Coordinates of N, CA and C in Angstrom, one line a residue:
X28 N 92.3 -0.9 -18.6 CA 92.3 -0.3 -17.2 C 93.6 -0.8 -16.5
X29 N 94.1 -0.1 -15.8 CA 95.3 -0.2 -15.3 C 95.2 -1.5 -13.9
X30 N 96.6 -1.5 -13.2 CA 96.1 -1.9 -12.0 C 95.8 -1.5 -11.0
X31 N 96.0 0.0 -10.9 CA 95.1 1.3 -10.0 C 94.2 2.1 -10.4
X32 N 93.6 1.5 -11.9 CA 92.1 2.0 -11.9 C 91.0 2.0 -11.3
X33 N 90.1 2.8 -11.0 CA 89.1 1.8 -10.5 C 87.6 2.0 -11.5
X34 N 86.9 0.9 -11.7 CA 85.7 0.8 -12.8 C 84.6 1.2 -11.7
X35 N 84.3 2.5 -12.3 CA 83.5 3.2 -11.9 C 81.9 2.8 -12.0
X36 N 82.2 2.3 -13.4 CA 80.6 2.0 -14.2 C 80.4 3.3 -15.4
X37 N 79.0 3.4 -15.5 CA 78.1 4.6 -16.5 C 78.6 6.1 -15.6
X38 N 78.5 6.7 -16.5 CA 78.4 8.3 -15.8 C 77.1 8.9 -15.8
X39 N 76.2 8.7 -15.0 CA 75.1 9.7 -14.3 C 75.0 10.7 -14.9
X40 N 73.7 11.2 -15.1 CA 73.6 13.1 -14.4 C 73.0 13.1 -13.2
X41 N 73.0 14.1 -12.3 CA 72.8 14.6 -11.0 C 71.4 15.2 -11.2
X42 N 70.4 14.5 -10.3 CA 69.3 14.7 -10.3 C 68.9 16.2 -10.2
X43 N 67.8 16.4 -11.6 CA 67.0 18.0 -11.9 C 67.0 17.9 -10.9
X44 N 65.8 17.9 -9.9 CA 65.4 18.4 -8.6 C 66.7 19.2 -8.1
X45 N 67.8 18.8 -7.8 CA 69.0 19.2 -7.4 C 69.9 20.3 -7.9
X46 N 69.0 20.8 -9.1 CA 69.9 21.9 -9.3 C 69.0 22.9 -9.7
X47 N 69.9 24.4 -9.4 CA 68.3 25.7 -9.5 C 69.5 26.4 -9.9
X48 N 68.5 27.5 -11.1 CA 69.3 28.0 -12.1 C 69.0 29.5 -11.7
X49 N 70.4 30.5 -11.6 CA 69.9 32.0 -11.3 C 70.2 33.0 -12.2
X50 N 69.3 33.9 -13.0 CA 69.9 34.3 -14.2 C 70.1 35.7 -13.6
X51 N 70.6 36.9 -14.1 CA 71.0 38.0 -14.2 C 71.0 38.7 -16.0
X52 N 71.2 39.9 -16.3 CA 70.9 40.4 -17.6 C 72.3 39.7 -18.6
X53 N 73.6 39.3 -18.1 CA 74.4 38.9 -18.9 C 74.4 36.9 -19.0
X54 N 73.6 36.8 -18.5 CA 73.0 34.8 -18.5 C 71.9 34.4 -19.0
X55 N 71.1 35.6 -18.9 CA 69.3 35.1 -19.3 C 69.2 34.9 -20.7
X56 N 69.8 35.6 -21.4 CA 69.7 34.8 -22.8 C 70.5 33.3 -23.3
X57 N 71.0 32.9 -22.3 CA 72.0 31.9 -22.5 C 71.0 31.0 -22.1
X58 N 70.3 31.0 -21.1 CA 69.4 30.3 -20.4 C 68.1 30.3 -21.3
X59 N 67.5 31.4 -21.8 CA 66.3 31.1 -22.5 C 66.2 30.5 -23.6
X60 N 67.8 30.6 -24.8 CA 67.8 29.7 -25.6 C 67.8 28.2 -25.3
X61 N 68.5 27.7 -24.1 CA 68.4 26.5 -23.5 C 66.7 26.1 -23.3
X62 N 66.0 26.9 -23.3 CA 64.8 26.4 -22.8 C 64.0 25.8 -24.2
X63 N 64.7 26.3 -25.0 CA 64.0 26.3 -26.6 C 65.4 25.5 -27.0
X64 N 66.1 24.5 -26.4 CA 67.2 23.0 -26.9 C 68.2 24.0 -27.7
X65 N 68.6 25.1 -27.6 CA 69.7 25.8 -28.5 C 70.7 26.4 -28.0
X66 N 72.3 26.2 -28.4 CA 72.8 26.1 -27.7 C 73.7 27.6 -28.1
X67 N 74.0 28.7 -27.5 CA 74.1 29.8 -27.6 C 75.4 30.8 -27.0
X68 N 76.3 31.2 -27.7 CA 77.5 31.7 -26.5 C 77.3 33.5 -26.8
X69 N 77.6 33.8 -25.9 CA 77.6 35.7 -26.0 C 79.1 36.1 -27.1
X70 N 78.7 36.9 -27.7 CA 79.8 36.6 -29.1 C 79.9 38.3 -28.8
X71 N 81.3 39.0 -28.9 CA 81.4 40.6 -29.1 C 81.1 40.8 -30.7
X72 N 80.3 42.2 -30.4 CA 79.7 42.1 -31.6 C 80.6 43.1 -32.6
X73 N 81.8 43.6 -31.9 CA 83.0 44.5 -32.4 C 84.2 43.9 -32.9
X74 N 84.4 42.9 -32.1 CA 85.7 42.3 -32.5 C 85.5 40.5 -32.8
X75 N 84.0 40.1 -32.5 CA 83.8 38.9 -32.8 C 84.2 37.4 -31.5
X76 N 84.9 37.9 -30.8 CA 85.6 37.1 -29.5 C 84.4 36.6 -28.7
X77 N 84.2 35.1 -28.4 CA 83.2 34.8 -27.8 C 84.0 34.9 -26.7
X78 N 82.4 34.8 -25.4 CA 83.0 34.6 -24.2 C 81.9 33.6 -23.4
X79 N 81.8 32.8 -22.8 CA 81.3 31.6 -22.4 C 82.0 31.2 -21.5
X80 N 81.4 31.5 -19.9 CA 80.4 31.9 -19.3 C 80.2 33.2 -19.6
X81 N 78.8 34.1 -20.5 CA 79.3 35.7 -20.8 C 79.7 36.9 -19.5
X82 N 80.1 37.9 -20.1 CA 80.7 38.8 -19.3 C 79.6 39.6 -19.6
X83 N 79.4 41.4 -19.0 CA 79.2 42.0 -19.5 C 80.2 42.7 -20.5
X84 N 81.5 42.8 -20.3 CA 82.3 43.5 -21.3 C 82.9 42.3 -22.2
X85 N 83.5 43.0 -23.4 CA 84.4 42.1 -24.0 C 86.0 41.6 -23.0
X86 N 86.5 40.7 -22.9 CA 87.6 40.7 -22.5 C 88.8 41.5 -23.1
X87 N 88.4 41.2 -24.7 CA 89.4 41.4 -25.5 C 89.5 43.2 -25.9
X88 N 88.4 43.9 -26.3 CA 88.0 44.7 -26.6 C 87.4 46.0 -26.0
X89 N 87.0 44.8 -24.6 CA 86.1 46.3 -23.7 C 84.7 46.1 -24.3
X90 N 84.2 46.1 -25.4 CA 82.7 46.3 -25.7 C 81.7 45.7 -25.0
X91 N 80.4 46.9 -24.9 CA 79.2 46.1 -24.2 C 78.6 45.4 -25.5
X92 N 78.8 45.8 -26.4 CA 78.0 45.0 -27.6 C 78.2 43.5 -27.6
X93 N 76.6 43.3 -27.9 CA 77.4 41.4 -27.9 C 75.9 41.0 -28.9
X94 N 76.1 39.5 -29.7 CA 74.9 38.9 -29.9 C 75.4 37.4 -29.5
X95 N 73.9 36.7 -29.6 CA 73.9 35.2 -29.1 C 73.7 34.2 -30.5
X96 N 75.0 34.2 -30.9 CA 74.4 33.1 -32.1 C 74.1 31.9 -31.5
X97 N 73.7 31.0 -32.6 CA 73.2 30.0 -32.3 C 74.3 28.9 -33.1
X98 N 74.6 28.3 -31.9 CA 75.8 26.9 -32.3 C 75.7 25.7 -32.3
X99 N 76.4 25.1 -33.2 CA 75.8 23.5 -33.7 C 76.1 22.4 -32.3
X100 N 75.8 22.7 -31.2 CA 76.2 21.8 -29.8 C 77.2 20.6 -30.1
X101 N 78.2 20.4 -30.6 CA 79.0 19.5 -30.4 C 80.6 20.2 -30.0
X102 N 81.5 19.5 -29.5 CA 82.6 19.7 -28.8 C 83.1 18.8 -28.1
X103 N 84.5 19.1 -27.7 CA 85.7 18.0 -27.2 C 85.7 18.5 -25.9
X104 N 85.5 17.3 -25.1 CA 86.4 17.4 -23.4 C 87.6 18.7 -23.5
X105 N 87.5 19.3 -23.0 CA 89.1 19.6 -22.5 C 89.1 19.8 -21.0
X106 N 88.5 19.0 -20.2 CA 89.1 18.9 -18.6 C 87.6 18.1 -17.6
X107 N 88.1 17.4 -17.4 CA 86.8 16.3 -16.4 C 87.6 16.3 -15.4
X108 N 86.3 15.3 -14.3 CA 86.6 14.8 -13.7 C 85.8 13.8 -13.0
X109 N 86.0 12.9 -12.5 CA 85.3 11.5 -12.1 C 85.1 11.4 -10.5
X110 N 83.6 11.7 -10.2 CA 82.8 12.0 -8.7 C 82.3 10.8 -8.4
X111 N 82.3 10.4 -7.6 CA 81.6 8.9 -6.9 C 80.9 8.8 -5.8
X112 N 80.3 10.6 -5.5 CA 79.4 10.7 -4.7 C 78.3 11.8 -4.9
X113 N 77.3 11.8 -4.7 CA 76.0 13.0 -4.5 C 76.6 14.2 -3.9
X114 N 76.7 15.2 -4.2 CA 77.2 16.0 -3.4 C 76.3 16.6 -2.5
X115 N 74.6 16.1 -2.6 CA 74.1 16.9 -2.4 C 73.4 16.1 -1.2
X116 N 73.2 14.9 -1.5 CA 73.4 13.4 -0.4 C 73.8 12.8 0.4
X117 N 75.4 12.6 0.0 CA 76.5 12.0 0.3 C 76.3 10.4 -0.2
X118 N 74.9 9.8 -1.4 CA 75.0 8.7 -1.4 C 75.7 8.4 -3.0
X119 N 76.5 7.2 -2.8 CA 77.4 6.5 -3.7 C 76.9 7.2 -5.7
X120 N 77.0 7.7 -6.3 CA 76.7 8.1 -7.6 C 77.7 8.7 -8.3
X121 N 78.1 7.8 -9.4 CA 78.6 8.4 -10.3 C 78.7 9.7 -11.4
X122 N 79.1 10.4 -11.6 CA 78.8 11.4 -12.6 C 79.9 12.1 -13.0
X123 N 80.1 12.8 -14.2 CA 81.1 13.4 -14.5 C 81.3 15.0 -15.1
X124 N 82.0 15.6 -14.4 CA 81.5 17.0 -14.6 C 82.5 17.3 -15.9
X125 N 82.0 17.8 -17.3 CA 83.2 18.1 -18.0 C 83.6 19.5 -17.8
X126 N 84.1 19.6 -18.3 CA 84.7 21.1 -19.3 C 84.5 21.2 -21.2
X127 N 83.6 21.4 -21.6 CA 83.4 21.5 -23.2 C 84.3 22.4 -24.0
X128 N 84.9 22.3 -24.8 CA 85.1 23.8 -25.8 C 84.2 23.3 -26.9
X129 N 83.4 24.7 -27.3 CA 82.4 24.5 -28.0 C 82.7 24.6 -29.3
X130 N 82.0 23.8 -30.5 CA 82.7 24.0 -31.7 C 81.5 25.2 -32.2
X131 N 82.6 25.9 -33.3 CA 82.0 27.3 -33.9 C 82.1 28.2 -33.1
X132 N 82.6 28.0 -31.5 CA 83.0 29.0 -31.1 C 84.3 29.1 -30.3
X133 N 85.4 29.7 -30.8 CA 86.6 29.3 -30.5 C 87.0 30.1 -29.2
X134 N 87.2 29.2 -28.1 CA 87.8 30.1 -26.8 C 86.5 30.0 -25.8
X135 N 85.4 29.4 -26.3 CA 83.7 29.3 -25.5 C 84.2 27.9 -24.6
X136 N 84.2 27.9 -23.6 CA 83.9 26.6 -22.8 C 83.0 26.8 -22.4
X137 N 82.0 25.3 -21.8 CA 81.0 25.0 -20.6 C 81.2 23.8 -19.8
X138 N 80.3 24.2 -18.8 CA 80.8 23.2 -17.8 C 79.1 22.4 -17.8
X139 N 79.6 21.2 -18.0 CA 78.1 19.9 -17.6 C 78.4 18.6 -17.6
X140 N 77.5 18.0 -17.1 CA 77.7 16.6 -17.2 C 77.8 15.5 -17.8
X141 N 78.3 14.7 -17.9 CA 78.9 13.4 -19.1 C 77.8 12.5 -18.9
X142 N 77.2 11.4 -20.4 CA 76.8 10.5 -20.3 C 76.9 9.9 -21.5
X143 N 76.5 8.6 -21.5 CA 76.7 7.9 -23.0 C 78.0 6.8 -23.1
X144 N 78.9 6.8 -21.7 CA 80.0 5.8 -21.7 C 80.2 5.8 -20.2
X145 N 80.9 5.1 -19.7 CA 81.8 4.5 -18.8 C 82.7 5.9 -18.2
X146 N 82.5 6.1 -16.9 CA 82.9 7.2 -16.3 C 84.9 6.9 -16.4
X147 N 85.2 5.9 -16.5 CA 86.9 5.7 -16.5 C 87.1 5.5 -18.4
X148 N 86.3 5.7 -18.7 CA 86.7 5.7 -20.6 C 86.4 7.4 -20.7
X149 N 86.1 7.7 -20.5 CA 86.4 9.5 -20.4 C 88.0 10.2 -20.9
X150 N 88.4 10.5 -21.8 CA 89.8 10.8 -21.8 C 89.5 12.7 -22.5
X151 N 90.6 13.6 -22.0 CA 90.8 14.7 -22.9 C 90.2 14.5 -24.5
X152 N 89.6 15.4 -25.0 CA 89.6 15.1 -26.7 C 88.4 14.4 -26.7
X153 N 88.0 13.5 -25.9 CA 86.6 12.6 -25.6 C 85.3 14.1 -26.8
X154 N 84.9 13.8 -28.3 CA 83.8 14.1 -28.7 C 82.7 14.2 -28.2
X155 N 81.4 15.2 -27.4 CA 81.0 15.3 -27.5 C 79.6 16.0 -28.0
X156 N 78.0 15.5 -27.5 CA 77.1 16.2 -28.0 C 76.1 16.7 -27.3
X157 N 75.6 17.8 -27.5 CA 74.7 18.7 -26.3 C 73.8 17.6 -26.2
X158 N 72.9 17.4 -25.1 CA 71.5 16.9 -25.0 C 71.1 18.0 -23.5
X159 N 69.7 17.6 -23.8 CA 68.9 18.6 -23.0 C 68.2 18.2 -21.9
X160 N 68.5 18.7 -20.3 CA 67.9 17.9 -19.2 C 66.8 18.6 -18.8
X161 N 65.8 18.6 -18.6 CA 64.5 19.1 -17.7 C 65.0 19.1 -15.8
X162 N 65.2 20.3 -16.1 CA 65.7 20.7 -14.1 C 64.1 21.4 -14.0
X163 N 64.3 21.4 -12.5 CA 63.4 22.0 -11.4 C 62.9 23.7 -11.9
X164 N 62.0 24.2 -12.0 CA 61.5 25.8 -12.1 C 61.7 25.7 -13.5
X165 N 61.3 24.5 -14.5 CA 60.7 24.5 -15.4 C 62.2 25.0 -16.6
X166 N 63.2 24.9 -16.4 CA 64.7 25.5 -17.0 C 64.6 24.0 -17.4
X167 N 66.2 24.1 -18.6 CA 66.3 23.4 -18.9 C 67.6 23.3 -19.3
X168 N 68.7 22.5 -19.2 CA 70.2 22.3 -18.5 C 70.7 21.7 -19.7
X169 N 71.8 22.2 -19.9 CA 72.9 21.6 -21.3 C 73.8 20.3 -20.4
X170 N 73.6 19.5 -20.7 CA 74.6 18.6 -20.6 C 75.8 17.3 -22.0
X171 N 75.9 17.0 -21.5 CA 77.1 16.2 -23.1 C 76.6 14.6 -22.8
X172 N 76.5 14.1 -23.9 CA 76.6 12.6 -24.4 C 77.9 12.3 -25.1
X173 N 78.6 11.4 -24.6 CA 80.1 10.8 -25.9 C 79.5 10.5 -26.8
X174 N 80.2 11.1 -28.0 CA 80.0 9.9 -29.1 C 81.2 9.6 -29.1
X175 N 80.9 8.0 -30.0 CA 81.9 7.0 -30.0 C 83.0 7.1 -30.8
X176 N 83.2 8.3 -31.6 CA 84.4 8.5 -32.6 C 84.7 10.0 -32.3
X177 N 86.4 9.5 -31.2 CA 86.8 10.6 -30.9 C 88.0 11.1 -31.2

């Protein structure tokens, strides 16, 4: 740690109660595989191009066709960041929001929260692995754990 680091501690997740999930026809399958721990991107079913968060159209292609395979939840940071407050509180809590690219699907990012290390050991490239949170209205939220070999 530098001498303008500051030691944050663990990275948190942000209390279920605090977050509510709203689906539409191009999210609800993304959502319902999460309810059943599986981790799923909208894939065009013409040209193969995932897209994560889904669209209705392809970006690449235009197509409405799409399916939701099912992907082995592991993936690398490519973009965080380090919070030291509740946003929904204002009281002192650590947590870390990443940016995932998901492996097996290339160009899929998601956005959740970090746990499993030290909020200032977090770097780009940082390996992660899906685990599953129990939120509020009975849903159930993708977040990341580090593993230790990144």
């Amino acid at each position: 740690m530098s001498a303008h680091s500051i030691a944050y501690g663990p990275a948190r997740l942000l209390p279920g109660d605090q977050i509510h999930i709203t689906t539409n026809p191009d999210t609800e399958p993304f959502w319902l595989a999460a309810k059943e721990h599986r981790l799923t991107a909208c894939q065009c079913a013409s040209c193969g191009a995932f897209r994560l968060p889904p669209t209705p159209y392809c970006p690449i292609c235009a197509s409405k066709e799409r399916t939701w395979p099912t992907l082995p939840g592991t993936g690398t940071v490519f973009s965080y960041a380090i919070c030291s407050k509740n946003p929904a509180t204002g009281e002192d809590y650590v947590y870390v929001p990443v940016v995932v690219e998901i492996d097996g699907a290339r160009g899929a990012r998601l956005v959740g929260n970090l746990t499993g290390c030290n909020a200032e050991d977090v770097r780009i490239g940082t390996r992660v692995v899906v685990e599953w949170t129990d939120i509020c209205d009975g849903w159930v939220l993708p977040n990341f754990r580090a593993l230790s070999d990144r």
